[in-house]
Coordinates of C-alpha atoms and ligand atoms in Angstrom, one line a residue:
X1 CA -6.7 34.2 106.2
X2 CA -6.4 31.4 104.1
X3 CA -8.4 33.0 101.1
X4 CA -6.6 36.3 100.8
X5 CA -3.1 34.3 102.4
X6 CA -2.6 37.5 104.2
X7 CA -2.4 40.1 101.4
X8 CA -3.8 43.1 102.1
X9 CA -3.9 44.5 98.4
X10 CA -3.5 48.4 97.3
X11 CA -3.7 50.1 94.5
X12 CA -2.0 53.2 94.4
X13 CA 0.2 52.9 91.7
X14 CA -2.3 53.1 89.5
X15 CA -4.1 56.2 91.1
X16 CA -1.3 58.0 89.0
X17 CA -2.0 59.1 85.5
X18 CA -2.6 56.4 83.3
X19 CA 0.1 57.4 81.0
X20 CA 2.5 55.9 84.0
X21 CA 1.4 52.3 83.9
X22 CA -0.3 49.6 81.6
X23 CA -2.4 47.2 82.9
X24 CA -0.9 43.8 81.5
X25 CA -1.6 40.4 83.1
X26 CA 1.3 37.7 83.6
X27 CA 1.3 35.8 80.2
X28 CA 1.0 32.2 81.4
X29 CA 4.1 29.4 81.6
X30 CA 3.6 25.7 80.4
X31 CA 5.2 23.5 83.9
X32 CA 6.0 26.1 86.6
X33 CA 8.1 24.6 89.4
X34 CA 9.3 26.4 92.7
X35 CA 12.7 26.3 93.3
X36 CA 13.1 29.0 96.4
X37 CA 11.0 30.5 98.7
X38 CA 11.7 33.1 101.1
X39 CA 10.0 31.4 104.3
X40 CA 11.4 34.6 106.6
X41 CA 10.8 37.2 104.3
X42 CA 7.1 35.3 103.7
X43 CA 6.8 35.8 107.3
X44 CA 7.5 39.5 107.7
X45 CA 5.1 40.6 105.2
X46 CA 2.9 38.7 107.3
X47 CA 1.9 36.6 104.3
X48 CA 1.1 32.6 105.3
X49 CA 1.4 29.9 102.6
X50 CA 0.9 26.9 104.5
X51 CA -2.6 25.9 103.1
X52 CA -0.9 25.5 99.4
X53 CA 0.6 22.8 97.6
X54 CA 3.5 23.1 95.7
X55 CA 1.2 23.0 92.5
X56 CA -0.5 26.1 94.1
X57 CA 2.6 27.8 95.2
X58 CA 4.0 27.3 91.2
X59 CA 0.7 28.7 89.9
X60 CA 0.8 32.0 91.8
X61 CA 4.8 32.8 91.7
X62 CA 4.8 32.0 88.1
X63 CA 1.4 34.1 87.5
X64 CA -0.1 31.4 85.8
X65 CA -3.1 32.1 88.5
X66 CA -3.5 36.0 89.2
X67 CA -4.8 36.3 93.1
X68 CA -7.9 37.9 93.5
X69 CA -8.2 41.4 93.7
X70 CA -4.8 41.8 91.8
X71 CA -4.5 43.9 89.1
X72 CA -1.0 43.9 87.6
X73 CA 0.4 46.4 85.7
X74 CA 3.8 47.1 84.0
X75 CA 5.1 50.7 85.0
X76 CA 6.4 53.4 82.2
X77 CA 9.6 54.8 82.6
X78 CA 12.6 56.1 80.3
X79 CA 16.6 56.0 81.3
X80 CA 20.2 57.3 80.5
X81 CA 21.6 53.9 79.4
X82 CA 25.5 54.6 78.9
X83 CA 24.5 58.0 79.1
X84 CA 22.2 57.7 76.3
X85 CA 18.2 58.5 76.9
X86 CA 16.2 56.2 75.9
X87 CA 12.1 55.3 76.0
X88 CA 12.0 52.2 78.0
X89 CA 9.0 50.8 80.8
X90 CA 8.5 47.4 82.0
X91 CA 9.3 44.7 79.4
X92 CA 9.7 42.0 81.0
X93 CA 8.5 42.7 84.8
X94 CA 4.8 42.9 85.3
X95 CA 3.8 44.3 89.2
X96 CA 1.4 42.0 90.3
X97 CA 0.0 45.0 93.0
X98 CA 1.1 46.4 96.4
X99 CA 1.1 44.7 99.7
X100 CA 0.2 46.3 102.9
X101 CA 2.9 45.0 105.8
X102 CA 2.0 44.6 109.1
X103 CA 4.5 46.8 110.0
X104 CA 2.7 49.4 107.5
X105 CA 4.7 49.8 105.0
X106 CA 3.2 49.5 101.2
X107 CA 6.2 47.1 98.7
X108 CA 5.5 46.2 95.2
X109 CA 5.3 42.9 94.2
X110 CA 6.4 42.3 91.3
X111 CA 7.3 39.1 88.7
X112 CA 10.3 39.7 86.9
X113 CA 10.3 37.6 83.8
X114 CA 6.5 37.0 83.5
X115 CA 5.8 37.7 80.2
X116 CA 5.9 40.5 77.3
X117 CA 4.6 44.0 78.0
X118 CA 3.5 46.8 75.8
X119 CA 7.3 48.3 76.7
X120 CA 8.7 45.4 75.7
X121 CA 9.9 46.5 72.3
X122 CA 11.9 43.4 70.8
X123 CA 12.5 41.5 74.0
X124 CA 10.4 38.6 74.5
X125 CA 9.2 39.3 78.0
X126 CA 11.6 36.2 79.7
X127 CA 14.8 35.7 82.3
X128 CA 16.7 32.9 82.0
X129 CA 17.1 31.0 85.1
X130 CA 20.8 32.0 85.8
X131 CA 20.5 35.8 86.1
X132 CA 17.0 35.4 88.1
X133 CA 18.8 32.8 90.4
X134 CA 22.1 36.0 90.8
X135 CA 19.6 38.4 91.6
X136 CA 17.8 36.3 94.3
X137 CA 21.3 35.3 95.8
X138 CA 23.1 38.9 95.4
X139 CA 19.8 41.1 96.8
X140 CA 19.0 38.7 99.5
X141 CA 23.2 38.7 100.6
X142 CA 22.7 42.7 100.4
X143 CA 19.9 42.7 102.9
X144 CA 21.9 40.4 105.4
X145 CA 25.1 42.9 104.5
X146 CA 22.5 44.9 106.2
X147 CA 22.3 47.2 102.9
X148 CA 19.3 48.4 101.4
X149 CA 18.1 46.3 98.9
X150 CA 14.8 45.4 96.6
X151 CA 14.2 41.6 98.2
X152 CA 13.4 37.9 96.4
X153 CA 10.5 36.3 97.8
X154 CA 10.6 33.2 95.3
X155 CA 11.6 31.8 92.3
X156 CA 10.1 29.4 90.1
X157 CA 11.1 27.8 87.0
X158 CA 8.6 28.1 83.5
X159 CA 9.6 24.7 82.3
X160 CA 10.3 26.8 78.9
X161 CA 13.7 27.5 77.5
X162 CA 14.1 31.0 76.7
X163 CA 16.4 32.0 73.7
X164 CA 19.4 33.9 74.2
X165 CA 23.0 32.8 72.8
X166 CA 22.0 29.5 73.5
X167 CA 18.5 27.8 75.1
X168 CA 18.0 28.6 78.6
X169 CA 16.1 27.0 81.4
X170 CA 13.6 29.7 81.7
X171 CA 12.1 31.5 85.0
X172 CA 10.4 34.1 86.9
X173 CA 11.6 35.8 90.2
X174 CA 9.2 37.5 92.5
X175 CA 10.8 40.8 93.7
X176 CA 9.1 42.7 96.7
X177 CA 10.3 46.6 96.3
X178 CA 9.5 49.4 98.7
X179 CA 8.7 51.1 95.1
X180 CA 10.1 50.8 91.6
X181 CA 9.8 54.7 91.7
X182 CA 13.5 55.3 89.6
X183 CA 14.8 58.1 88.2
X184 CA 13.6 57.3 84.4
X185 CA 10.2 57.2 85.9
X186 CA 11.0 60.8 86.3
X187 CA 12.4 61.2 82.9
X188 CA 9.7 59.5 81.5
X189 CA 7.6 62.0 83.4
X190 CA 9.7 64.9 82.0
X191 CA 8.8 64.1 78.6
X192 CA 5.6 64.3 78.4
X193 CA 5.9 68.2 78.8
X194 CA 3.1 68.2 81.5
X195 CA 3.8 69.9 84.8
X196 CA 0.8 68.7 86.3
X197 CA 1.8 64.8 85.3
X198 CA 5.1 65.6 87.0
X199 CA 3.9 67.1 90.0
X200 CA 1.4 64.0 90.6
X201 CA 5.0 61.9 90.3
X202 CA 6.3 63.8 93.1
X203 CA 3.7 64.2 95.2
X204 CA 2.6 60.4 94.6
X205 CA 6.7 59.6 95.3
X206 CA 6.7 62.2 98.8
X207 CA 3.7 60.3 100.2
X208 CA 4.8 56.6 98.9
X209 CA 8.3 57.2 100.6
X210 CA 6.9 58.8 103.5
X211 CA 9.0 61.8 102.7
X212 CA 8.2 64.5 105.7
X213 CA 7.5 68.3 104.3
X214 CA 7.0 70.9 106.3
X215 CA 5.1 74.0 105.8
X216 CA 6.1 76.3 103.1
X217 CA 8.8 74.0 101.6
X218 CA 9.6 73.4 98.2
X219 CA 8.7 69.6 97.9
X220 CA 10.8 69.0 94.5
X221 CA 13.5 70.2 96.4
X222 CA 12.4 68.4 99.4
X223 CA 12.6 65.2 97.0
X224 CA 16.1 66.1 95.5
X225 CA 17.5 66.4 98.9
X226 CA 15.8 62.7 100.3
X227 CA 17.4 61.4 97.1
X228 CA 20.5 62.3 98.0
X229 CA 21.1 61.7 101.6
X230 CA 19.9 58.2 100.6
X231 CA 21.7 57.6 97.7
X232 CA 24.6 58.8 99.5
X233 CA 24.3 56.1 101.8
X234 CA 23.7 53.5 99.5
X235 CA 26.9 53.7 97.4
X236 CA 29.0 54.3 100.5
X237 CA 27.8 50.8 101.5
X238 CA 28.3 49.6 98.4
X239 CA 31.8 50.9 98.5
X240 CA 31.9 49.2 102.1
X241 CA 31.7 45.8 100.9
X242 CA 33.3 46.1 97.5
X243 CA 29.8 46.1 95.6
X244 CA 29.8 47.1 91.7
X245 CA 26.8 47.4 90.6
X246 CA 27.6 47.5 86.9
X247 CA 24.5 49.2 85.2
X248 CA 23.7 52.5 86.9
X249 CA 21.9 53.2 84.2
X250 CA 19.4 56.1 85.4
X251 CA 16.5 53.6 85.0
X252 CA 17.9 51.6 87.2
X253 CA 18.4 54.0 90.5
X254 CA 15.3 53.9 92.6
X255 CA 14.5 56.8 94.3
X256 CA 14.0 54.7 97.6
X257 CA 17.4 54.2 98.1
X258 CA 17.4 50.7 97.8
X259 CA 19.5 48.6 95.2
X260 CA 17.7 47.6 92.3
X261 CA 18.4 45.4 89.3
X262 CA 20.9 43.2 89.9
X263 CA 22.4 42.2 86.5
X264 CA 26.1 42.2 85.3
X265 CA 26.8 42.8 89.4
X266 CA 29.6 41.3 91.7
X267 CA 31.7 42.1 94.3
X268 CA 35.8 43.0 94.1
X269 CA 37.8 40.6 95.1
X270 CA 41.0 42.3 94.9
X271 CA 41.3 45.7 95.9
X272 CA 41.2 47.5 92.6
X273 CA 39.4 51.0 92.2
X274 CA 39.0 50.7 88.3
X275 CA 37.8 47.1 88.5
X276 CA 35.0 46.4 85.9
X277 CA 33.2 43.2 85.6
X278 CA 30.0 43.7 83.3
X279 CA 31.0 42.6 79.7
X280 CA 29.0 45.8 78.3
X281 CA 30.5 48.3 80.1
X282 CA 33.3 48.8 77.5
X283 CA 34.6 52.2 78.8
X284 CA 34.7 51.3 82.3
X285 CA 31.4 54.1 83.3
X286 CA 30.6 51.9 86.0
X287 CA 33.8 50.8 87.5
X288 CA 33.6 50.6 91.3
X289 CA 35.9 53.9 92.1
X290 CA 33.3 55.8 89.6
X291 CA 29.9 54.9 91.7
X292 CA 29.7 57.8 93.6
X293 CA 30.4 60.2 90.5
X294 CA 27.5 58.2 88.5
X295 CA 25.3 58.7 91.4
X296 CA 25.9 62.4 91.4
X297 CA 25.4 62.3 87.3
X298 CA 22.0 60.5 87.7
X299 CA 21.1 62.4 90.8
X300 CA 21.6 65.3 88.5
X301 CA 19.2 63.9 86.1
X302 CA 16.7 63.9 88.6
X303 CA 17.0 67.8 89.4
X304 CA 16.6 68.0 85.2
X305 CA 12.9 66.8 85.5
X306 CA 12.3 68.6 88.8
X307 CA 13.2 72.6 87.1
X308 CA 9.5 73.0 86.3
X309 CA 8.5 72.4 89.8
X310 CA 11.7 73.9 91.1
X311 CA 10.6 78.1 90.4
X312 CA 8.7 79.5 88.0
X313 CA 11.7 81.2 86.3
X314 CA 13.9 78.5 85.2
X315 CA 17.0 80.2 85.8
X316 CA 16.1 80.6 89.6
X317 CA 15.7 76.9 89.2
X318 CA 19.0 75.8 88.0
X319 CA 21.0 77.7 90.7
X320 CA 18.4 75.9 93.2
X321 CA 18.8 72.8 92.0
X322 CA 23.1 73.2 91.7
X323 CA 23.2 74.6 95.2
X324 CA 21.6 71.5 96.5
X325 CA 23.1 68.8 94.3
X326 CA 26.6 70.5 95.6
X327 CA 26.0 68.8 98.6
X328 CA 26.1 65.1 97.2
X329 CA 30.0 65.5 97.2
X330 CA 30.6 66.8 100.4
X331 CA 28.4 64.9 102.0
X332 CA 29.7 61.5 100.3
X333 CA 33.1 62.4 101.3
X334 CA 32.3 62.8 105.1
X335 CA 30.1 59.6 105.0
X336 CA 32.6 57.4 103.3
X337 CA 35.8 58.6 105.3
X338 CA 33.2 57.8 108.7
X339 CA 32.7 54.4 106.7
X340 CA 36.4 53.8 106.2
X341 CA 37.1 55.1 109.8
X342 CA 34.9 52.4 111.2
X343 CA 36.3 49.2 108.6
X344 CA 39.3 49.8 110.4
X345 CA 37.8 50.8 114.4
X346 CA 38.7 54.6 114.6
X347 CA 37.0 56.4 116.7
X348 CA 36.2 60.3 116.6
X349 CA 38.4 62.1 113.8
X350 CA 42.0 63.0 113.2
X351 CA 43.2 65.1 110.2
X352 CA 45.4 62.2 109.8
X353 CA 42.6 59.5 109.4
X354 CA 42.4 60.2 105.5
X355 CA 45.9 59.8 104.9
X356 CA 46.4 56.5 107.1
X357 CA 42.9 54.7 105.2
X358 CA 44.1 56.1 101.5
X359 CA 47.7 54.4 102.5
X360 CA 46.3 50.7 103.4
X361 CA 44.3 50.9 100.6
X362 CA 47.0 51.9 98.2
X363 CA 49.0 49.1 100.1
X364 CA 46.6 46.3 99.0
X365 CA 46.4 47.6 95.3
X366 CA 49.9 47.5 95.1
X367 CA 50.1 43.4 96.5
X368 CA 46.8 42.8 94.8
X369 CA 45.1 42.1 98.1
X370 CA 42.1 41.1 98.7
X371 CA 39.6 43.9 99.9
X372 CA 37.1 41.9 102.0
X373 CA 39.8 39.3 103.9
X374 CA 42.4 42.1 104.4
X375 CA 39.8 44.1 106.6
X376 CA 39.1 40.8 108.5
X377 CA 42.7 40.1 108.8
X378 CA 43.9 43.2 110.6
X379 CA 42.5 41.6 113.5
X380 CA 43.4 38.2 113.4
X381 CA 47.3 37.9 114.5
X382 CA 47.8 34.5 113.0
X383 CA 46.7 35.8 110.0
X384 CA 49.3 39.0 110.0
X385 CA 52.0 36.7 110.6
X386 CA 52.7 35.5 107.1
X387 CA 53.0 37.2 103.6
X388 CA 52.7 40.7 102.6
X389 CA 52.0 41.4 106.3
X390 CA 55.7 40.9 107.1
X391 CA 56.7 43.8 104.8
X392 CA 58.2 47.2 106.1
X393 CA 55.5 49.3 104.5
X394 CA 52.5 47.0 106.1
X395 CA 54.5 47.1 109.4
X396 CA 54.8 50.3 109.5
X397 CA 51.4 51.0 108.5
X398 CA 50.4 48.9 111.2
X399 CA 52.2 50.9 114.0
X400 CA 51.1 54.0 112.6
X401 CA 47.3 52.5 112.9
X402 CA 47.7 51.2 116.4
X403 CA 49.0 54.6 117.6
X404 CA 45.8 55.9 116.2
X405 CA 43.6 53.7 118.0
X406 CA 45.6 54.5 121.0
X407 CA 44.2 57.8 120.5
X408 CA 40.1 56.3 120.6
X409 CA 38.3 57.1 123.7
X410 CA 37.2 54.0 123.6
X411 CA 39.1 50.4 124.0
X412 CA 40.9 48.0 121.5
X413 CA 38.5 45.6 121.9
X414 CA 35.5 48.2 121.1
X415 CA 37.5 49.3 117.9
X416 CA 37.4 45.2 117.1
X417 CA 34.3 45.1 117.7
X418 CA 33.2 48.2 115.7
X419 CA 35.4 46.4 113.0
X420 CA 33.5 43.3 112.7
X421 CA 30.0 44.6 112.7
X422 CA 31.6 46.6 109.6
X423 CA 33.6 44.0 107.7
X424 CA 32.2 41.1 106.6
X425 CA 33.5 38.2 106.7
X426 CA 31.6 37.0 103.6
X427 CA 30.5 37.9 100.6
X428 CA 28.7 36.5 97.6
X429 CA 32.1 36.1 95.5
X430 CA 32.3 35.9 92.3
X431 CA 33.7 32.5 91.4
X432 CA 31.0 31.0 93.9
X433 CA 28.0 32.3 92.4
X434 CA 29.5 31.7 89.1
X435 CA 29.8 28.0 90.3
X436 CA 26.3 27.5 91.8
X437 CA 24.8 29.0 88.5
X438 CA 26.8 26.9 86.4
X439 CA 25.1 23.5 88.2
X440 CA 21.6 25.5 88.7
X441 CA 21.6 25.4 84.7
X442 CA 21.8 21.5 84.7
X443 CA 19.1 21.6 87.5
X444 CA 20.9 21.0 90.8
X445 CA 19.9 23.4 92.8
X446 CA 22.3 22.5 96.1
X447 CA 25.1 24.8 95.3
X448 CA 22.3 27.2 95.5
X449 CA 20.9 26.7 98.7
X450 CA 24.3 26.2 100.5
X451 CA 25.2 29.6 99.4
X452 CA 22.0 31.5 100.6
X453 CA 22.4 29.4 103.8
X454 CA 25.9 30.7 104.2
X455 CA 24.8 34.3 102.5
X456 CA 22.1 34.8 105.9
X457 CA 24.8 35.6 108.6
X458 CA 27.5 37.1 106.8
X459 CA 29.4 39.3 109.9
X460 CA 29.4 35.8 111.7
X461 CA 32.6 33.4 111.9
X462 CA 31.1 29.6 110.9
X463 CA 32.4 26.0 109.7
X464 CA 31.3 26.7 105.9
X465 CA 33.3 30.2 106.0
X466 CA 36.7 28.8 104.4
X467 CA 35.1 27.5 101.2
X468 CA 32.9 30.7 100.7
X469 CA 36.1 32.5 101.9
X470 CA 38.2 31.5 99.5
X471 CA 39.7 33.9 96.6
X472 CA 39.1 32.1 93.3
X473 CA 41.7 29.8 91.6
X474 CA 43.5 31.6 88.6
X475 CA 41.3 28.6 86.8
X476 CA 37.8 30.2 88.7
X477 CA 38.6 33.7 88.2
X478 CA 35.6 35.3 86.7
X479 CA 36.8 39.2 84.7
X480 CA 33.2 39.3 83.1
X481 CA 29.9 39.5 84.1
X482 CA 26.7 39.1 81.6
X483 CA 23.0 41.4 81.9
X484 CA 21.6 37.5 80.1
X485 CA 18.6 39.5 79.4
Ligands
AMP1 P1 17.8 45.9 82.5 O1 19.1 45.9 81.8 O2 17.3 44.6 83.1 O3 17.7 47.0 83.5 O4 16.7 46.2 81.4 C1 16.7 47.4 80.6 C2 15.3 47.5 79.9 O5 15.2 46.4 79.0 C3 14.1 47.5 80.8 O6 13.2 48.3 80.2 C4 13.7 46.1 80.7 O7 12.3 45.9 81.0 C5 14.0 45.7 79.3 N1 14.3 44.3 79.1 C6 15.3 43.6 79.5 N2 15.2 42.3 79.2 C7 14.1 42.1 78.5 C8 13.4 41.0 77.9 N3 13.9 39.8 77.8 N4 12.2 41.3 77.3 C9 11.7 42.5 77.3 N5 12.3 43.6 77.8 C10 13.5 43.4 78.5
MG2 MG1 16.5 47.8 84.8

């Protein structure tokens, strides 16, 4: 145990075509020092540390020492930015190999920041501490939000400034995926006008995801269809908590289902559909109320790639592929007015449901509510009894809701229930991570840690909950985000 520290190494990545990947070894940091480490997550891969010093710990999470039998790579891929395609592949993230779990699942992981690639073009290969230290805080909050999620294992610092604006404290996240299959790897597979490199993709993606195909079926279409029930999912949790991703660019949609690449991301505070945070996204592409439309766009992308592999005659293969990305809507439709059902404890379905969610949530646009504490505060009476809850229209609202949970098969207190496993109570805001950043930079790291303490049980009331709970100050209020790459 103590030799291998419980890896159980794989290589399948790199069974694919070698036009998919580059073997590139982490380029080595001058003073590498841990800052987090995910003891739980550690755990559950069934990974054990405890025979390492710090000094040890820095070497491997930095990859100044490369473990034995690893063989890291960087993986090729290409991506609608903006809705522009571009060539793009690993530049900065090098995949240090894939674990087995215990539990039998194979996750990449990978070091994020560890040094130029051959897809780096004129990037230099580095994060700066800050965005590292959001995407640690924001995926490991969307895995207690119980949302899929790519996870951080650890983060060290290089003891190098990287230059961006300004000098940066730089550093190097570990990120454990499920894959980094995403959608550009597909594109990228596209382009290089091979069916037989695109259908080692697919079949290398149906047998990575443990995607089940059945005799006779059409296993491109197999994969479209896994893509979208799961992406489906994903944004209609993301829509849940009030999650903008900012950059779904194409390359940065796995076909997992699980979030992936946190950059200019937050979460709404108030309830705004065409709220935008990420200082690039000029036209507002990626505004929260447009996630499920990009998802569908990028989904469609996908299905592009797949024709080939669709039929042989390529206009069988477009009406196959539109007949099943038709479903994306429909489907997202059902699962996010079952989503908003449940936020607010309905039980069952009434043709009136749509109509009674779409009013509250016009309601808090109109007041400029708050979308996470107005959920929690339906059912909290001392809450109700001040404010915007004393209007007509919210009253009113509110008797029209409680004659519709009068109409549950099930009791008030289960509808409560249903709405607190549903609604959380916190959320990384904003202004908080913003805050704990800012201090991070000067090398106090305590902001930090309180937050991913508080960020663990997020459905659960607790002492620290006001401060976390807060909305920010007009002085805190944070209207852009930055990628920092
Ligand atoms: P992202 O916006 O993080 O999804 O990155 C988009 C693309 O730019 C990916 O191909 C990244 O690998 C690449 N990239 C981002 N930052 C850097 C960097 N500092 N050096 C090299 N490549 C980078
Ligand atoms: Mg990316």
């Amino acid at each position: 145990m103590s030799n291998t520290l419980g890896f159980s190494w794989q290589n399948t990545y790199t069974s694919l075509p070698d036009v998919f990947y580059t073997y590139q070894a982490p380029t080595p940091v001058s003073t590498p020092d841990v800052v987090i480490l995910n003891n739980k997550l550690i755990s559950a891969l069934g990974l054990d540390f405890s025979c390492l010093d710090s000094k040890e710990l820095a070497a491997i999470f930095s990859g100044n020492q490369v473990l034995h039998k690893c063989q890291p790579f960087a993986q090729a891929y290409a991506g609608h930015q903006f809705g522009h395609f571009t060539m793009l592949g690993d530049g900065r993230a090098i995949t240090l190999g894939e674990h087995l779990t215990p539990c039998g699942q194979i996750v990449d992981i990978q070091l994020k920041g560890a040094g130029p690639t051959c897809y780096s073009r004129r990037g230099d290969g580095r994060a700066a501490v800050g965005p590292m230290l959001r995407e640690y805080i924001i995926s490991e909050a969307m895995f207690a939000l119980g949302i899929p999620s790519t996870r951080s294992l650890a983060l060290v610092t290089s003891g190098e400034d990287v230059v961006r604006e300004e000098y940066l404290p730089g550093a190097i996240l570990t990120r454990v995926a499920t894959s980094h299959i995403r959608v550009g790897t597909f594109e990228f597979a596209a382009m290089q006008q091979s069916s037989n490199l695109l259908e080692a993709l697919v079949d290398y993606t149906i047998k990575r995801h443990k995607i089940t195909l059945a005799e006779g079926d059409n296993k491109a279409l197999v994969l479209l269809d896994d893509v979208i029930t799961k992406q489906v999912d994903l944004i209609t949790d993301w829509m849940r908590v009030g999650f903008i991703h900012g950059v779904m660019n194409t390359d940065n949609m796995a076909l997992s289902g699980e979030t992936l690449d946190y950059g200019p991301c937050a979460f709404m505070d108030v309830y705004s559909p065409d709220t935008v945070f990420s200082s690039i996204d000029h036209s507002g592409r990626y505004a929260y109320a447009n996630q499920p439309m990009i998802a569908n766009w990028n989904i469609t992308k996908l299905a592009e790639t797949l024709l080939p592999l669709i039929a042989a005659d390529i206009d069988t293969a477009i009406a196959l592929a539109k007949e099943h990305l038709s479903k994306f809507t429909e489907l997202y439709e059902q699962k996010w007015l079952n989503m908003m059902r449940a936020k607010l404890g309905i039980f069952g379905s009434e043709a009136t449901d749509s109509q009674l969610i779409l009013d509250l949530l016009n309601w808090m646009q109109k007041n400029y509510l708050d979308y996470t504490n107005t959920f929690c505060d339906l059912i909290n009476q001392d809450r109700l009894s001040y404010g915007p809850y004393q209007s007509e229209e919210f009253l009113a609202w509110y008797k029209r809701w409680h004659e519709r949970l009068g109409q549950n098969n099930e009791s008030l207190d289960c509808s409560y229930k249903l709405m607190q496993k549903t609604n959380p109570l916190l959320i990384p805001r904003n202004h908080r991570v913003e805050q704990a950043l800012d201090k991070a930079n000067e090398g106090n790291y305590e902001a930090v840690y309180d937050l991913l303490t508080a960020l663990k049980s997020p459905y659960e009331e607790s002492k620290s909950l006001d401060y976390y709970r807060a909305l920010p100050k007009n002085s805190e209020r944070i209207y852009q985000t930055f990628c920092g790459t």
